[in-house]
Amino acid sequence: MDLVLEKGSPKDRSDRLSKEQRCYELLDSLNIDYWRCDHPDSNADTMEDCMRIDSILEAMVCKNLFLCNKQHTKFYMLMMPGNKPFKTRELSSQINSARLSFADASYMEEYLDILPGSVSILGLMNDKDNHVELLVDEDVLQSEFVGCHPCVNTTSLKLYTKDAFGVLLDAMGHGYTSVKLIGE
C-alpha cells in the first residue's frame, strides 16, 4: 500500500475510533493546519516504521516516551528526536526527579486514553487534571514540523511545531518544559 499525505481529517470518520475522531475535532475547532497519513497495515510500533512513515510526512521524527518516578506519583511524556538515544540520568538531573523509568501502560490509558505505540502530544487532550508533565527536547522545538499520532498508531499527523506547542497545548490547558538531551 502506498502511503499518501492528505490535508486535514478523513472525509469519512465512521470507521475511526472515537478518541481519533476527537483529535480531528479539536484540531479543526482550533483552525490548525495539519496533514494526515493513514497506514492501517503498517502500525508505527517501532522507530523503523516511524522513519518510513515520517519520510512521507517530512516532519521531525519523535520518540514519545511515557515515564514516571519511582513512587509512580509523577508522570512525564518526553518528546525527543527519534535518532537520539535516551539517557535516564541526563533527563533526571534536569527535572529533579531521580530514578525515572517507563510507566506502566495502565497509567497511559488512564491519563491519556492511549495504548503503547500511540503516545502523542494529542493524548494530553484527555489529561484534564494535568497528571502528565510534557517534556520536550529543544531540538524538537527547533523543527518547522512535528509528527504525532491522533491517539492511534495507524495514522500519523504533521503539524506546524509552533501550532503544536502554542495554540494546541494552550487549548488543552497544558504547558511544557524544554530539556536539552545530548544522548551521547
mmCIF file of C-alpha atoms in Angstrom:
data_model
loop_
_atom_site.group_PDB
_atom_site.id
_atom_site.type_symbol
_atom_site.label_atom_id
_atom_site.label_comp_id
_atom_site.label_asym_id
_atom_site.label_seq_id
_atom_site.Cartn_x
_atom_site.Cartn_y
_atom_site.Cartn_z
ATOM 1 C CA MET A 1 0.000 0.000 0.000
ATOM 2 C CA ASP A 2 1.367 3.400 -0.996
ATOM 3 C CA LEU A 3 1.406 5.985 1.746
ATOM 4 C CA VAL A 4 -0.316 9.246 0.863
ATOM 5 C CA LEU A 5 -0.236 12.583 2.645
ATOM 6 C CA GLU A 6 -3.614 14.319 2.747
ATOM 7 C CA LYS A 7 -4.563 17.654 4.235
ATOM 8 C CA GLY A 8 -6.998 17.612 7.166
ATOM 9 C CA SER A 9 -9.246 14.954 8.611
ATOM 10 C CA PRO A 10 -10.664 11.969 6.750
ATOM 11 C CA LYS A 11 -13.909 12.705 4.925
ATOM 12 C CA ASP A 12 -15.470 9.551 6.347
ATOM 13 C CA ARG A 13 -14.737 9.066 10.029
ATOM 14 C CA SER A 14 -17.284 6.309 10.646
ATOM 15 C CA ASP A 15 -14.626 3.583 10.916
ATOM 16 C CA ARG A 16 -12.379 5.644 13.219
ATOM 17 C CA LEU A 17 -12.199 5.211 16.988
ATOM 18 C CA SER A 18 -13.844 7.984 18.992
ATOM 19 C CA LYS A 19 -10.500 9.035 20.508
ATOM 20 C CA GLU A 20 -9.108 9.559 16.999
ATOM 21 C CA GLN A 21 -12.212 11.478 15.948
ATOM 22 C CA ARG A 22 -11.852 13.759 18.995
ATOM 23 C CA CYS A 23 -8.321 14.661 17.839
ATOM 24 C CA TYR A 24 -9.593 15.811 14.437
ATOM 25 C CA GLU A 25 -12.450 17.716 16.052
ATOM 26 C CA LEU A 26 -10.025 19.534 18.360
ATOM 27 C CA LEU A 27 -7.562 20.411 15.597
ATOM 28 C CA ASP A 28 -10.379 21.571 13.288
ATOM 29 C CA SER A 29 -12.024 23.651 16.036
ATOM 30 C CA LEU A 30 -8.702 25.439 16.598
ATOM 31 C CA ASN A 31 -8.207 26.040 12.846
ATOM 32 C CA ILE A 32 -4.843 24.283 12.998
ATOM 33 C CA ASP A 33 -3.434 23.176 9.647
ATOM 34 C CA TYR A 34 -2.425 19.522 9.623
ATOM 35 C CA TRP A 35 -1.709 16.730 7.198
ATOM 36 C CA ARG A 36 -2.583 13.070 7.655
ATOM 37 C CA CYS A 37 -1.019 9.818 6.522
ATOM 38 C CA ASP A 38 -3.114 6.711 7.125
ATOM 39 C CA HIS A 39 -1.158 3.470 7.426
ATOM 40 C CA PRO A 40 -3.621 0.852 8.741
ATOM 41 C CA ASP A 41 -1.465 -2.041 7.513
ATOM 42 C CA SER A 42 1.717 -0.614 8.988
ATOM 43 C CA ASN A 43 1.365 0.396 12.624
ATOM 44 C CA ALA A 44 4.033 2.790 13.804
ATOM 45 C CA ASP A 45 5.218 0.439 16.558
ATOM 46 C CA THR A 46 8.946 0.839 16.027
ATOM 47 C CA MET A 47 11.246 3.718 15.131
ATOM 48 C CA GLU A 48 11.922 1.957 11.806
ATOM 49 C CA ASP A 49 8.185 2.029 10.991
ATOM 50 C CA CYS A 50 8.076 5.662 12.034
ATOM 51 C CA MET A 51 11.046 6.575 9.841
ATOM 52 C CA ARG A 52 9.292 5.190 6.745
ATOM 53 C CA ILE A 53 6.050 6.970 7.587
ATOM 54 C CA ASP A 54 7.768 10.194 8.559
ATOM 55 C CA SER A 55 9.643 10.284 5.245
ATOM 56 C CA ILE A 56 6.175 10.894 3.771
ATOM 57 C CA LEU A 57 5.297 13.422 6.491
ATOM 58 C CA GLU A 58 8.611 15.292 6.191
ATOM 59 C CA ALA A 59 8.379 16.192 9.878
ATOM 60 C CA MET A 60 10.559 15.730 12.969
ATOM 61 C CA VAL A 61 10.611 12.036 13.852
ATOM 62 C CA CYS A 62 9.897 11.977 17.591
ATOM 63 C CA LYS A 63 10.296 9.358 20.240
ATOM 64 C CA ASN A 64 7.436 9.846 22.656
ATOM 65 C CA LEU A 65 8.250 8.179 25.958
ATOM 66 C CA PHE A 66 5.866 7.801 28.873
ATOM 67 C CA LEU A 67 7.875 7.914 32.084
ATOM 68 C CA CYS A 68 7.341 8.053 35.835
ATOM 69 C CA ASN A 69 9.265 8.463 39.054
ATOM 70 C CA LYS A 70 9.986 5.505 41.333
ATOM 71 C CA GLN A 71 6.934 6.172 43.508
ATOM 72 C CA HIS A 72 4.575 6.354 40.497
ATOM 73 C CA THR A 73 3.403 9.781 41.657
ATOM 74 C CA LYS A 74 4.818 11.901 38.822
ATOM 75 C CA PHE A 75 4.296 11.118 35.155
ATOM 76 C CA TYR A 76 6.057 12.568 32.144
ATOM 77 C CA MET A 77 5.700 12.453 28.386
ATOM 78 C CA LEU A 78 9.077 13.062 26.781
ATOM 79 C CA MET A 79 9.251 14.144 23.144
ATOM 80 C CA MET A 80 12.715 13.839 21.672
ATOM 81 C CA PRO A 81 14.240 13.299 18.217
ATOM 82 C CA GLY A 82 13.956 9.688 17.150
ATOM 83 C CA ASN A 83 17.640 9.454 16.341
ATOM 84 C CA LYS A 84 18.817 10.444 19.846
ATOM 85 C CA PRO A 85 19.440 7.758 22.426
ATOM 86 C CA PHE A 86 17.593 8.233 25.701
ATOM 87 C CA LYS A 87 19.774 8.565 28.804
ATOM 88 C CA THR A 88 17.722 8.482 32.002
ATOM 89 C CA ARG A 89 20.382 10.160 34.115
ATOM 90 C CA GLU A 90 20.665 13.067 31.690
ATOM 91 C CA LEU A 91 16.935 13.835 31.940
ATOM 92 C CA SER A 92 16.608 13.116 35.668
ATOM 93 C CA SER A 93 19.108 15.815 36.566
ATOM 94 C CA GLN A 94 17.229 18.440 34.527
ATOM 95 C CA ILE A 95 13.829 17.807 36.081
ATOM 96 C CA ASN A 96 14.989 16.914 39.603
ATOM 97 C CA SER A 97 13.353 13.516 39.521
ATOM 98 C CA ALA A 98 15.628 10.618 40.347
ATOM 99 C CA ARG A 99 15.055 7.052 39.237
ATOM 100 C CA LEU A 100 12.892 7.620 36.190
ATOM 101 C CA SER A 101 11.532 4.562 34.452
ATOM 102 C CA PHE A 102 8.976 3.675 31.827
ATOM 103 C CA ALA A 103 5.483 3.981 33.279
ATOM 104 C CA ASP A 104 3.052 1.101 33.216
ATOM 105 C CA ALA A 105 0.653 1.096 30.262
ATOM 106 C CA SER A 106 -2.311 1.205 32.643
ATOM 107 C CA TYR A 107 -1.375 4.787 33.621
ATOM 108 C CA MET A 108 -1.007 5.723 29.971
ATOM 109 C CA GLU A 109 -4.505 4.502 29.273
ATOM 110 C CA GLU A 110 -5.945 6.054 32.444
ATOM 111 C CA TYR A 111 -4.461 9.528 31.956
ATOM 112 C CA LEU A 112 -4.083 9.832 28.176
ATOM 113 C CA ASP A 113 -6.577 7.304 26.740
ATOM 114 C CA ILE A 114 -3.836 5.819 24.587
ATOM 115 C CA LEU A 115 -2.061 2.496 24.313
ATOM 116 C CA PRO A 116 1.667 1.773 23.934
ATOM 117 C CA GLY A 117 2.843 2.712 20.448
ATOM 118 C CA SER A 118 0.381 5.607 20.262
ATOM 119 C CA VAL A 119 1.965 8.042 22.718
ATOM 120 C CA SER A 120 1.454 11.530 21.338
ATOM 121 C CA ILE A 121 1.077 15.142 22.338
ATOM 122 C CA LEU A 122 -2.584 14.800 21.319
ATOM 123 C CA GLY A 123 -3.133 12.346 24.183
ATOM 124 C CA LEU A 124 -2.770 15.304 26.550
ATOM 125 C CA MET A 125 -6.250 16.437 25.483
ATOM 126 C CA ASN A 126 -7.527 13.570 27.659
ATOM 127 C CA ASP A 127 -5.455 14.614 30.685
ATOM 128 C CA LYS A 128 -7.855 17.191 32.101
ATOM 129 C CA ASP A 129 -6.272 17.097 35.574
ATOM 130 C CA ASN A 130 -2.689 17.523 34.307
ATOM 131 C CA HIS A 131 -1.337 14.277 35.722
ATOM 132 C CA VAL A 132 1.269 14.175 32.949
ATOM 133 C CA GLU A 133 4.016 16.773 32.504
ATOM 134 C CA LEU A 134 5.211 17.316 28.950
ATOM 135 C CA LEU A 135 8.998 17.442 28.463
ATOM 136 C CA VAL A 136 10.295 18.467 25.045
ATOM 137 C CA ASP A 137 13.862 18.264 23.794
ATOM 138 C CA GLU A 138 14.949 21.637 22.429
ATOM 139 C CA ASP A 139 15.781 20.066 19.037
ATOM 140 C CA VAL A 140 12.099 19.190 18.577
ATOM 141 C CA LEU A 141 11.161 22.813 19.223
ATOM 142 C CA GLN A 142 13.607 23.977 16.529
ATOM 143 C CA SER A 143 11.944 21.974 13.741
ATOM 144 C CA GLU A 144 9.309 23.512 11.474
ATOM 145 C CA PHE A 145 7.008 20.483 11.644
ATOM 146 C CA VAL A 146 6.375 17.788 14.199
ATOM 147 C CA GLY A 147 4.789 14.395 13.611
ATOM 148 C CA CYS A 148 2.328 12.823 16.028
ATOM 149 C CA HIS A 149 -0.464 10.265 16.260
ATOM 150 C CA PRO A 150 -4.149 11.067 16.705
ATOM 151 C CA CYS A 151 -4.203 8.734 19.751
ATOM 152 C CA VAL A 152 -3.916 5.662 17.481
ATOM 153 C CA ASN A 153 -0.818 4.376 15.704
ATOM 154 C CA THR A 154 -2.485 3.556 12.392
ATOM 155 C CA THR A 155 -2.430 7.222 11.348
ATOM 156 C CA SER A 156 0.242 9.887 11.628
ATOM 157 C CA LEU A 157 -0.205 13.636 11.510
ATOM 158 C CA LYS A 158 2.059 16.519 10.545
ATOM 159 C CA LEU A 159 1.593 19.798 12.437
ATOM 160 C CA TYR A 160 3.462 23.063 12.485
ATOM 161 C CA THR A 161 5.625 22.945 15.599
ATOM 162 C CA LYS A 162 4.545 26.473 16.551
ATOM 163 C CA ASP A 163 0.891 25.365 16.499
ATOM 164 C CA ALA A 164 1.523 22.169 18.454
ATOM 165 C CA PHE A 165 3.401 23.928 21.259
ATOM 166 C CA GLY A 166 1.283 27.075 21.133
ATOM 167 C CA VAL A 167 -2.392 27.027 20.217
ATOM 168 C CA LEU A 168 -2.870 23.283 20.748
ATOM 169 C CA LEU A 169 -1.264 22.998 24.181
ATOM 170 C CA ASP A 170 -2.961 26.212 25.308
ATOM 171 C CA ALA A 171 -6.360 24.795 24.325
ATOM 172 C CA MET A 172 -5.613 21.585 26.225
ATOM 173 C CA GLY A 173 -4.533 23.508 29.329
ATOM 174 C CA HIS A 174 -1.031 22.050 29.209
ATOM 175 C CA GLY A 175 2.371 23.649 29.127
ATOM 176 C CA TYR A 176 5.744 22.057 28.538
ATOM 177 C CA THR A 177 9.236 22.074 29.927
ATOM 178 C CA SER A 178 12.103 22.365 27.473
ATOM 179 C CA VAL A 179 15.018 19.996 28.120
ATOM 180 C CA LYS A 180 18.379 19.592 26.442
ATOM 181 C CA LEU A 181 19.328 15.993 25.738
ATOM 182 C CA ILE A 182 22.742 15.216 24.302
ATOM 183 C CA GLY A 183 22.215 11.460 24.088
ATOM 184 C CA GLU A 184 25.905 10.609 23.947
#
